[in-house]
Coordinates of C-alpha atoms in Angstrom, one line a residue:
Chain A
M1 CA 89.5 91.1 21.4
T2 CA 90.7 88.3 23.8
E3 CA 89.7 88.2 27.2
T4 CA 92.1 90.3 29.4
P5 CA 91.4 90.4 33.2
S6 CA 91.9 94.1 34.3
S7 CA 91.2 96.5 37.0
H8 CA 87.5 97.7 36.4
L9 CA 85.6 100.7 37.6
E10 CA 85.0 101.0 41.0
T11 CA 81.9 103.2 40.3
P12 CA 80.2 102.8 36.6
R13 CA 80.4 105.5 34.1
F14 CA 77.3 107.0 33.0
L15 CA 77.1 107.5 29.1
D16 CA 74.6 109.0 27.2
A17 CA 73.6 107.3 24.0
G18 CA 71.2 110.0 22.9
E19 CA 68.4 111.1 25.1
A20 CA 66.6 107.7 25.1
A21 CA 69.5 105.3 26.1
L22 CA 72.0 105.4 28.9
V23 CA 75.0 103.5 29.0
V24 CA 76.4 102.1 32.2
E25 CA 80.1 101.0 32.0
F26 CA 82.0 99.0 34.4
G27 CA 85.0 98.7 32.4
A28 CA 86.5 98.6 28.8
T29 CA 87.7 94.9 28.4
V30 CA 86.3 91.5 28.3
D31 CA 86.7 90.2 31.7
P32 CA 84.0 88.0 33.5
A33 CA 84.5 90.1 36.8
V34 CA 83.2 93.2 34.7
N35 CA 80.6 91.2 33.1
D36 CA 79.3 89.9 36.6
R37 CA 78.6 93.4 37.5
V38 CA 76.8 94.1 34.2
L39 CA 74.6 91.1 34.7
A40 CA 74.0 91.7 38.2
L41 CA 72.8 95.3 37.3
D42 CA 70.7 94.1 34.4
A43 CA 69.0 91.6 36.9
A44 CA 68.2 94.2 39.5
L45 CA 66.6 96.4 36.6
R46 CA 64.8 93.6 35.5
A47 CA 63.4 92.6 39.2
R48 CA 62.4 96.1 39.7
T49 CA 62.1 98.2 36.3
P50 CA 61.5 101.8 36.9
E51 CA 58.6 103.2 35.0
G52 CA 59.9 104.4 31.7
V53 CA 62.6 101.8 31.2
T54 CA 61.7 100.1 28.2
E55 CA 64.7 97.6 27.4
T56 CA 68.1 96.7 29.2
V57 CA 70.7 95.2 26.9
P58 CA 73.7 93.6 28.5
T59 CA 77.2 93.5 26.7
Y60 CA 80.6 92.4 27.9
R61 CA 81.3 95.6 29.9
S62 CA 78.2 97.8 30.1
L63 CA 74.8 97.7 30.1
M64 CA 72.7 99.8 27.8
I65 CA 69.4 101.0 29.4
H66 CA 66.7 102.2 26.6
Y67 CA 64.2 104.6 28.2
D68 CA 61.3 106.9 27.5
P69 CA 62.5 110.5 28.3
L70 CA 59.2 111.8 28.6
T71 CA 58.4 109.1 31.3
L72 CA 61.4 109.0 33.4
D73 CA 64.3 111.9 33.6
R74 CA 67.7 110.9 32.9
G75 CA 68.6 112.2 36.6
A76 CA 66.1 110.0 38.2
L77 CA 67.4 107.1 36.2
V78 CA 71.1 107.5 37.2
E79 CA 70.0 107.7 40.7
A80 CA 67.9 104.5 40.6
V81 CA 70.9 102.7 39.1
K82 CA 73.2 104.1 41.6
G83 CA 70.9 102.7 44.0
L84 CA 70.5 99.4 42.5
S85 CA 74.4 99.3 42.1
R86 CA 75.1 99.7 45.8
A87 CA 72.3 96.9 46.3
E88 CA 73.9 95.1 43.4
A89 CA 75.4 93.0 45.6
A90 CA 71.9 91.6 45.8
E91 CA 73.8 89.3 43.8
R92 CA 72.0 87.7 41.0
A93 CA 71.5 84.4 40.8
P94 CA 74.1 82.4 39.3
G95 CA 73.8 81.5 35.5
R96 CA 72.6 77.9 34.7
A97 CA 75.1 75.6 33.2
W98 CA 74.1 73.5 29.9
I99 CA 75.5 70.6 28.3
V100 CA 75.1 71.2 24.6
P101 CA 75.7 68.5 22.0
C102 CA 77.6 68.9 19.2
C103 CA 79.1 67.0 15.9
Y104 CA 83.0 67.7 15.1
E105 CA 83.2 65.4 12.1
P106 CA 84.1 67.0 9.0
A107 CA 80.8 67.7 7.2
F108 CA 80.0 69.7 10.4
G109 CA 83.2 71.3 11.4
E110 CA 83.9 72.9 8.2
D111 CA 87.3 74.5 9.3
L112 CA 88.6 72.2 12.0
A113 CA 91.4 71.0 9.7
E114 CA 92.3 74.5 8.5
V115 CA 92.4 75.7 12.5
A116 CA 94.5 72.5 13.6
D117 CA 96.9 73.5 10.9
K118 CA 97.0 77.3 12.0
V119 CA 97.3 76.6 15.7
G120 CA 99.9 73.6 15.2
L121 CA 97.9 70.9 16.8
T122 CA 96.1 67.9 15.4
P123 CA 92.3 68.2 15.0
D124 CA 91.6 65.5 17.8
K125 CA 93.7 68.0 20.2
V126 CA 91.6 70.9 18.8
V127 CA 88.5 69.0 19.4
A128 CA 89.5 67.7 23.1
L129 CA 90.7 71.4 23.8
H130 CA 87.5 72.9 22.6
S131 CA 85.0 70.4 24.2
G132 CA 86.9 70.2 27.4
A133 CA 86.3 74.1 28.3
E134 CA 83.7 75.9 30.2
Y135 CA 82.3 78.6 28.3
R136 CA 80.4 81.8 29.5
V137 CA 77.6 83.6 27.4
Y138 CA 79.0 87.3 27.7
M139 CA 76.6 88.5 25.5
Y140 CA 74.0 88.3 22.3
G141 CA 74.5 90.4 19.3
F142 CA 75.3 90.3 15.6
A143 CA 72.2 88.5 14.6
P144 CA 69.2 86.9 16.5
G145 CA 70.6 84.1 18.9
F146 CA 74.0 85.0 18.0
A147 CA 75.9 84.2 21.4
Y148 CA 79.4 85.7 22.2
L149 CA 81.2 83.2 24.6
G150 CA 84.4 83.5 26.8
G151 CA 86.3 80.7 28.1
L152 CA 88.5 79.6 24.9
P153 CA 91.6 77.9 25.7
Q154 CA 94.5 80.2 25.0
A155 CA 96.0 77.5 22.4
L156 CA 92.8 78.1 20.1
G157 CA 93.4 82.0 20.2
L158 CA 93.5 82.6 16.5
P159 CA 92.7 86.1 14.8
R160 CA 89.7 86.6 12.9
R161 CA 89.8 85.9 9.1
P162 CA 90.8 88.7 7.2
T163 CA 87.9 88.2 4.7
P164 CA 84.7 86.3 5.5
R165 CA 84.3 82.7 4.4
P166 CA 80.8 81.5 2.7
P167 CA 77.8 81.1 5.2
H168 CA 78.0 78.7 7.9
S169 CA 75.3 76.3 8.7
E170 CA 72.3 77.1 11.5
G171 CA 73.9 76.2 14.9
A172 CA 77.8 76.8 14.0
L173 CA 80.3 76.8 16.8
M174 CA 83.0 78.9 15.9
I175 CA 86.1 80.8 17.3
G176 CA 88.0 83.8 16.2
G177 CA 89.8 86.7 17.9
G178 CA 90.4 84.7 21.0
L179 CA 86.7 84.2 21.8
A180 CA 84.0 81.4 20.9
A181 CA 80.4 81.8 19.4
V182 CA 77.4 80.0 18.6
A183 CA 75.5 81.1 15.8
S184 CA 71.5 80.6 15.0
F185 CA 71.5 82.2 11.5
P186 CA 73.6 80.9 8.5
M187 CA 75.6 84.1 7.4
P188 CA 79.1 84.5 6.3
T189 CA 81.6 84.9 8.8
G190 CA 85.3 86.1 9.7
W191 CA 85.3 83.1 12.2
Y192 CA 86.2 79.6 12.1
V193 CA 83.6 76.6 12.1
L194 CA 84.7 73.7 14.5
A195 CA 81.5 72.1 14.9
R196 CA 77.8 72.4 14.8
T197 CA 75.1 71.8 17.4
P198 CA 71.6 70.5 16.6
E199 CA 70.2 72.6 19.6
R200 CA 68.0 75.6 18.5
L201 CA 69.4 78.8 20.0
F202 CA 66.2 80.6 18.7
S203 CA 63.1 79.2 17.9
A204 CA 60.0 81.5 17.6
R205 CA 57.6 78.6 18.0
R206 CA 59.2 77.2 21.4
D207 CA 59.1 78.5 24.8
P208 CA 61.8 79.7 25.7
T209 CA 62.4 81.5 22.3
F210 CA 65.9 82.1 23.3
L211 CA 67.5 78.8 25.1
F212 CA 70.7 80.8 26.6
E213 CA 70.8 83.8 28.9
A214 CA 73.7 86.0 29.2
G215 CA 75.6 84.5 32.3
D216 CA 75.1 81.0 31.3
T217 CA 77.8 78.5 31.1
L218 CA 78.3 76.0 28.4
H219 CA 80.0 72.7 28.1
F220 CA 80.2 71.1 24.5
E221 CA 79.7 67.4 24.5
A222 CA 80.9 65.6 21.1
V223 CA 78.4 63.3 19.3
D224 CA 78.7 61.4 16.2
A225 CA 76.9 62.0 12.8
A226 CA 74.1 59.5 13.6
A227 CA 73.4 61.1 17.2
F228 CA 73.5 64.4 15.5
A229 CA 70.7 63.4 13.1
E230 CA 68.5 62.1 15.8
L231 CA 68.9 65.0 18.1
D232 CA 68.4 67.4 15.0
A233 CA 65.1 66.0 14.2
R234 CA 64.1 66.3 18.2
A235 CA 65.0 69.8 18.1
G236 CA 63.5 70.5 14.9
A237 CA 60.1 69.4 16.6
G238 CA 60.6 71.7 19.3
E239 CA 62.4 69.8 22.1
V240 CA 65.0 71.3 24.0
V241 CA 68.1 68.7 23.7
A242 CA 70.8 70.6 25.5
R243 CA 70.9 69.2 29.4
L244 CA 70.8 71.6 32.3
V245 CA 73.3 70.6 34.7
E246 CA 71.7 70.6 38.1
P247 CA 73.3 72.8 40.7
Q248 CA 75.0 70.8 43.4
A249 CA 73.0 71.2 46.6
Chain B
M1 CA 33.7 97.5 8.7
T2 CA 34.4 95.2 6.0
A3 CA 37.8 93.3 4.9
A4 CA 39.6 95.1 2.1
R5 CA 42.7 94.3 0.2
L6 CA 45.5 96.0 -1.4
K7 CA 47.3 94.5 -4.1
I8 CA 51.2 95.1 -4.9
L9 CA 51.7 95.7 -8.4
S10 CA 55.3 97.3 -7.8
G11 CA 57.1 98.5 -4.9
A12 CA 61.2 98.1 -4.8
G13 CA 62.3 98.5 -1.2
A14 CA 58.7 98.7 0.2
T15 CA 58.3 96.9 3.5
L16 CA 55.6 96.5 6.3
Q17 CA 56.9 98.3 9.6
D18 CA 55.0 98.9 12.7
A19 CA 56.7 100.8 15.7
G20 CA 59.5 98.1 16.0
R21 CA 60.4 94.9 17.6
H22 CA 61.3 96.0 21.2
G23 CA 62.5 93.8 24.0
Y24 CA 64.7 91.4 22.3
M25 CA 67.7 93.3 21.7
R26 CA 69.4 91.3 24.5
Y27 CA 69.0 88.4 22.3
G28 CA 70.7 90.1 19.1
V29 CA 67.4 91.1 17.8
T30 CA 67.1 94.3 15.6
P31 CA 64.3 96.3 16.3
A32 CA 63.3 97.5 12.7
G33 CA 60.5 99.8 12.6
P34 CA 60.2 103.1 10.5
M35 CA 63.0 105.0 9.1
D36 CA 61.0 107.8 9.8
P37 CA 59.0 107.4 13.1
L38 CA 57.3 110.9 12.8
A39 CA 55.9 110.6 9.2
F40 CA 55.0 106.9 10.1
A41 CA 52.9 108.0 13.2
T42 CA 51.7 110.8 11.3
A43 CA 50.2 109.0 8.7
N44 CA 48.5 106.6 11.2
R45 CA 47.2 109.6 13.3
A46 CA 45.7 110.9 10.2
L47 CA 43.2 107.8 10.1
G48 CA 42.4 107.6 14.0
N49 CA 44.6 104.8 14.0
D50 CA 46.9 103.5 16.9
L51 CA 50.2 105.4 16.4
D52 CA 52.1 102.1 15.9
A53 CA 49.5 100.4 13.5
T54 CA 51.3 98.4 10.6
A55 CA 51.8 100.3 7.7
V56 CA 53.8 100.3 4.1
E57 CA 57.2 101.8 4.2
V58 CA 57.6 103.1 0.9
S59 CA 61.4 103.6 -0.6
V60 CA 62.6 105.9 -3.6
G61 CA 61.7 102.7 -5.4
G62 CA 58.1 104.0 -5.2
L63 CA 54.8 102.1 -5.0
S64 CA 51.9 100.8 -7.0
V65 CA 48.8 99.3 -5.6
V66 CA 45.3 98.5 -6.6
T67 CA 42.5 98.1 -4.2
E68 CA 39.9 95.4 -3.4
G69 CA 37.0 96.8 -1.7
P70 CA 36.8 100.5 -0.4
L71 CA 39.4 101.7 2.0
D72 CA 40.7 105.0 3.9
V73 CA 44.4 105.4 3.3
A74 CA 47.0 108.3 4.5
I75 CA 50.2 109.1 3.2
A76 CA 52.7 110.8 4.9
G77 CA 56.6 112.0 4.6
G78 CA 59.2 111.9 1.9
G79 CA 57.7 114.2 -0.5
F80 CA 56.6 111.5 -3.2
R81 CA 54.7 112.4 -6.4
I82 CA 51.2 110.8 -5.8
E83 CA 48.6 109.9 -8.4
H84 CA 45.3 108.2 -7.8
D85 CA 43.5 107.1 -10.9
G86 CA 45.4 109.2 -12.8
R87 CA 44.9 112.3 -11.0
A88 CA 47.9 114.1 -9.0
L89 CA 47.6 114.4 -5.1
P90 CA 49.9 116.4 -2.6
S91 CA 52.3 114.3 -1.1
N92 CA 50.6 114.1 2.4
V93 CA 47.2 113.3 1.7
A94 CA 44.2 111.0 3.0
L95 CA 41.3 109.9 1.1
T96 CA 39.0 106.8 0.4
L97 CA 40.3 104.3 -2.3
K98 CA 37.4 103.1 -4.2
P99 CA 37.3 99.4 -5.3
D100 CA 39.6 98.6 -8.2
S101 CA 41.4 102.1 -7.9
L102 CA 45.0 102.6 -8.8
L103 CA 47.3 104.4 -6.3
T104 CA 50.9 105.2 -7.3
L105 CA 54.0 106.9 -5.3
K106 CA 56.8 108.1 -7.1
A107 CA 60.0 109.4 -5.4
G108 CA 60.5 113.4 -5.5
A109 CA 63.0 115.6 -5.5
D110 CA 63.4 115.6 -1.7
G111 CA 62.7 112.9 0.8
A112 CA 63.4 109.0 0.7
W113 CA 60.7 107.4 2.9
G114 CA 56.9 107.6 2.7
Y115 CA 54.1 105.8 4.7
L116 CA 51.2 104.3 3.4
A117 CA 48.6 103.7 6.5
V118 CA 45.1 102.1 6.0
G119 CA 42.2 102.8 8.1
G120 CA 42.2 100.0 10.6
G121 CA 45.8 98.8 10.1
I122 CA 47.2 95.9 7.9
D123 CA 46.8 92.6 9.5
V124 CA 49.9 90.4 9.6
A125 CA 50.9 87.8 12.0
P126 CA 53.5 88.9 14.6
T127 CA 57.1 87.8 14.8
L128 CA 58.1 88.3 18.5
G129 CA 55.6 90.6 19.1
S130 CA 55.8 92.9 15.8
A131 CA 55.0 93.2 12.3
A132 CA 58.1 95.1 11.5
T133 CA 60.0 93.7 8.6
H134 CA 63.7 92.8 9.1
T135 CA 64.8 91.1 5.7
R136 CA 68.1 90.3 7.1
S137 CA 66.7 88.0 9.8
G138 CA 63.6 87.3 7.8
F139 CA 61.1 88.4 10.7
G140 CA 58.0 90.4 10.2
G141 CA 55.9 91.5 7.2
L142 CA 55.3 88.8 4.8
D143 CA 57.6 86.0 5.1
G144 CA 60.4 88.3 6.5
R145 CA 60.9 89.8 3.3
A146 CA 60.1 93.1 1.4
L147 CA 57.0 93.5 -0.6
R148 CA 56.6 92.2 -4.0
A149 CA 54.2 92.4 -7.1
G150 CA 51.4 90.1 -6.4
D151 CA 51.4 90.3 -2.5
A152 CA 48.0 91.2 -1.3
L153 CA 47.7 93.2 2.0
V154 CA 44.6 92.2 4.2
V155 CA 42.8 94.9 6.2
D156 CA 40.2 93.0 8.3
A157 CA 38.6 95.9 9.9
A158 CA 38.7 98.2 6.7
R159 CA 37.3 101.8 7.2
A160 CA 35.5 104.0 4.0
T161 CA 34.5 107.1 5.7
L162 CA 37.0 109.9 4.1
G163 CA 35.8 110.5 0.7
E164 CA 37.5 112.8 -1.5
P165 CA 41.3 113.7 -1.2
A166 CA 42.0 115.9 1.8
A167 CA 45.5 117.6 2.2
M168 CA 47.0 117.0 5.5
T169 CA 48.0 119.9 7.6
V170 CA 51.3 118.6 8.8
P171 CA 53.8 121.4 9.2
W172 CA 56.1 119.1 11.4
L173 CA 56.9 117.2 8.5
D174 CA 58.7 120.3 6.7
R175 CA 62.3 119.6 7.6
R176 CA 65.4 120.4 6.0
P177 CA 68.2 117.9 6.5
D178 CA 70.9 120.9 6.5
R179 CA 71.0 120.6 10.1
I180 CA 71.0 117.5 12.4
R181 CA 71.2 117.7 16.3
V182 CA 73.1 115.4 18.1
V183 CA 74.0 114.5 21.8
L184 CA 77.9 113.8 22.0
G185 CA 79.0 110.4 23.0
P186 CA 78.9 107.7 24.2
Q187 CA 82.5 107.3 23.0
A188 CA 83.5 110.9 22.1
D189 CA 86.3 110.5 24.5
A190 CA 87.7 108.1 21.5
F191 CA 88.6 111.6 19.7
V192 CA 90.6 114.4 20.6
P193 CA 88.6 118.0 21.0
D194 CA 89.9 119.2 17.6
E195 CA 88.2 116.0 15.9
I196 CA 85.2 116.9 17.7
E197 CA 85.2 120.2 16.6
A198 CA 85.8 119.4 13.1
F199 CA 82.9 116.8 13.0
L200 CA 80.4 119.4 14.4
N201 CA 82.0 122.1 11.9
E202 CA 82.6 120.6 8.7
G203 CA 80.1 119.6 6.1
W204 CA 79.1 116.0 5.6
T205 CA 77.7 114.5 2.4
V206 CA 74.8 111.7 2.3
T207 CA 76.3 108.9 -0.1
A208 CA 74.2 106.7 -2.1
R209 CA 75.3 103.5 -0.3
G210 CA 72.4 104.1 2.5
D211 CA 69.7 101.5 3.3
R212 CA 67.5 100.6 6.3
M213 CA 70.5 99.9 8.2
A214 CA 72.6 102.9 8.2
C215 CA 73.3 106.2 6.4
F216 CA 77.0 106.5 5.3
L217 CA 78.4 109.8 5.3
K218 CA 81.6 111.2 3.2
G219 CA 83.8 114.0 4.2
R220 CA 87.1 114.6 5.7
P221 CA 88.0 111.4 7.8
L222 CA 87.7 111.9 11.5
R223 CA 91.2 110.6 13.5
H224 CA 90.7 108.3 16.6
A225 CA 92.7 109.3 19.6
A226 CA 93.6 105.7 20.2
G227 CA 92.5 103.1 17.6
H228 CA 89.0 102.3 16.3
D229 CA 88.6 98.9 18.0
I230 CA 86.5 98.9 21.2
V231 CA 85.0 96.2 23.1
S232 CA 81.5 95.8 21.7
D233 CA 78.6 97.6 23.6
G234 CA 75.0 98.6 22.9
I235 CA 73.9 100.7 19.9
A236 CA 70.9 103.3 19.8
M237 CA 69.1 104.4 17.1
G238 CA 70.9 107.3 15.4
A239 CA 74.3 106.1 16.8
I240 CA 77.3 107.5 14.7
Q241 CA 79.8 105.1 14.6
V242 CA 83.2 105.8 13.1
P243 CA 85.2 102.9 11.9
G244 CA 88.8 102.9 10.7
D245 CA 88.4 104.8 7.6
G246 CA 87.2 107.6 9.6
L247 CA 83.9 108.3 7.8
P248 CA 80.8 108.5 9.9
I249 CA 77.9 106.0 9.7
V250 CA 74.6 106.8 11.0
L251 CA 73.1 103.5 12.6
M252 CA 69.3 103.3 11.6
A253 CA 66.3 101.2 12.2
D254 CA 68.0 98.1 10.9
R255 CA 70.9 98.2 12.8
Q256 CA 72.8 95.5 15.0
P257 CA 72.0 95.9 18.8
T258 CA 75.6 95.9 19.4
G259 CA 78.8 96.8 17.9
G260 CA 82.5 97.2 18.4
Y261 CA 83.3 100.9 16.9
P262 CA 83.4 104.1 19.1
K263 CA 80.3 106.2 18.6
I264 CA 81.3 109.7 18.7
A265 CA 77.5 110.9 18.9
T266 CA 74.0 110.0 18.7
V267 CA 71.3 111.7 16.5
I268 CA 68.5 113.0 18.6
G269 CA 65.2 111.1 18.6
A270 CA 63.2 114.3 16.8
D271 CA 65.9 114.5 14.0
I272 CA 65.9 110.8 12.9
G273 CA 63.3 111.4 10.3
R274 CA 64.9 114.5 9.2
L275 CA 68.2 112.5 8.5
A276 CA 66.6 109.5 7.1
Q277 CA 64.8 111.7 4.4
A278 CA 67.9 113.2 3.1
Q279 CA 68.7 111.9 -0.4
A280 CA 72.2 110.8 -1.6
G281 CA 74.2 114.4 -2.3
V282 CA 72.5 116.3 0.5
M283 CA 75.2 118.1 2.7
M284 CA 74.6 118.5 6.3
R285 CA 76.2 119.5 9.5
F286 CA 76.0 118.4 12.8
A287 CA 75.1 120.6 16.0
A288 CA 75.6 119.3 19.5
V289 CA 72.7 119.8 22.0
S290 CA 72.1 119.1 25.6
I291 CA 69.8 115.9 26.7
E292 CA 67.5 118.7 27.8
E293 CA 67.0 120.0 24.4
A294 CA 66.7 116.8 22.8
V295 CA 63.8 116.0 25.3
N296 CA 62.0 119.1 24.6
A297 CA 62.3 118.4 21.0
R298 CA 60.7 115.0 21.5
R299 CA 58.1 116.4 23.4
A300 CA 57.0 118.8 21.0
E301 CA 57.1 116.0 18.5
R302 CA 54.7 114.0 20.7
A303 CA 52.4 117.1 21.2
A304 CA 52.0 117.4 17.7
L305 CA 50.2 114.3 17.2
V306 CA 47.9 114.9 20.3
P307 CA 45.2 116.6 18.4
A308 CA 43.6 115.1 15.2
I309 CA 45.3 116.2 12.2
R310 CA 43.4 119.0 10.1
L311 CA 42.4 117.8 6.6
E312 CA 41.8 120.4 3.6
P313 CA 39.8 119.2 0.9
V314 CA 42.0 118.9 -2.4
V315 CA 40.4 121.6 -5.1
R316 CA 40.0 120.0 -8.2
T317 CA 42.1 121.3 -10.7
V318 CA 39.6 120.5 -13.7
F319 CA 38.0 123.3 -15.1
S320 CA 34.6 123.5 -16.7
S321 CA 34.7 123.9 -20.5
E322 CA 33.0 127.3 -20.3
F323 CA 35.7 128.5 -18.1
L324 CA 38.4 127.4 -20.3
L325 CA 36.7 128.9 -23.5
G326 CA 36.4 132.3 -21.6
L327 CA 39.9 131.9 -21.2
N328 CA 40.5 131.5 -24.9
L329 CA 38.3 134.4 -25.6
I330 CA 40.3 136.8 -23.4
D331 CA 43.5 135.5 -24.6
G332 CA 42.3 136.1 -28.3
V333 CA 41.4 139.5 -27.3
T334 CA 44.8 140.5 -26.0
A335 CA 46.9 138.7 -28.7

């Protein structure tokens, strides 16, 4: 599932996922231009939510709109979305940019050596490529606070493992299938673990509970194990340790 | 109103559920909530609770509880065999549990999920606004896990007004799982028309592999028109995804909110519980319906829960010794 810029649909397709969810599909590929339109519609619907819309879920290429069909008629929802799509140009605010600390040392980047071997680069070069790229949060999925990221350098494009590896740590930075991810919950995975961030993508006791929104951009900043420990303690106490990059005036 | 407690003696697979954790799917959070939303709401309705009050969802693993303090309870769905202090009760029933009384639910011949609601609702600290247990992420319920022996469920505003056991008149819970209505899509176009026909016309058998996440079906595998990988998109309750092996999987309460297999159809809201209650080995067929029919079925479901639920006292099947003696005399005469 690599990123493939492609022609996207001029007008979105409306697909029913039962009588209580409508899929508004803008394309069939992982493409920032398609995702921009998904996020623009999502922002417009959140700003002016028609009565009966219960929840919206942005993904790479479509927006799933959950609704109560006893409150909101399907036809009226489609018309509302068409109206917003035209005004979608009302362009969503640009995503925020974050600098996210992470540690690539062997105890944290458990699969770094394996990845370097597979892509034919030195571990240092893999780290330089991974930490030098700009990533887009396309969507969450799979588990609470599991963020799918686009922007992985092509040189690190590697299929996922045929069988999952043992559970990774909280905060694992992973790559697989041409994409990158940050995972909040330890789980077995078919992805390769390159590093670990002390930041909490998810914390029920913190406001905001989830740190990044779909559409945000991330840069990873390498720190050593000592800095990781210090940042981890602060993050554990509820502090946000990723830094927001202020937009240029 | 006083506090009461329900102590769990056993209950493999039983969890606390409310109507689900909504509003966080965009962050990858599974909604959870009841497998049979209609039976869950019915149990709460019988007690005059909010329809989404936290209740115990009982699996085929059954449940055994002891009360501390008197407490109104209602049980609905799943066709469980219920005993209260040794007395058999109907499977959809409401009653006041006296202090220190024992209530057990055992799986019956049909059905898979039952709901034990309590008057006043069970008090649990919410996670992201909901008490619904999702064990994979450790959210909700008691420490994000299934119930186990030794747990004590707290009911702060316990009521004890129902008295003797009463059977609930709930004909809408008499559902056969043989015909499950679906709306085709969102990825019906990932299959050629012949395969859509096969999906609708052939029988599918529920396998034993199911859990709160999904219902796995067995039958003739379906062929995809062009591969089984799609770029991930949203997953609704009841989405029927078809992975590479061609065998449909119906995604239920503990589903992930997004996924990357084509979804041939979606079970309509009114038939989610009907499907959830199908035990392993049950054969079913899918029937495609319009959005309009699906909405009408949903409307009828909601209307059924508007009036108070009729309760019929359970006639005690304990006979007087005089009566039994009379039977014996008659038996003696005719023998």
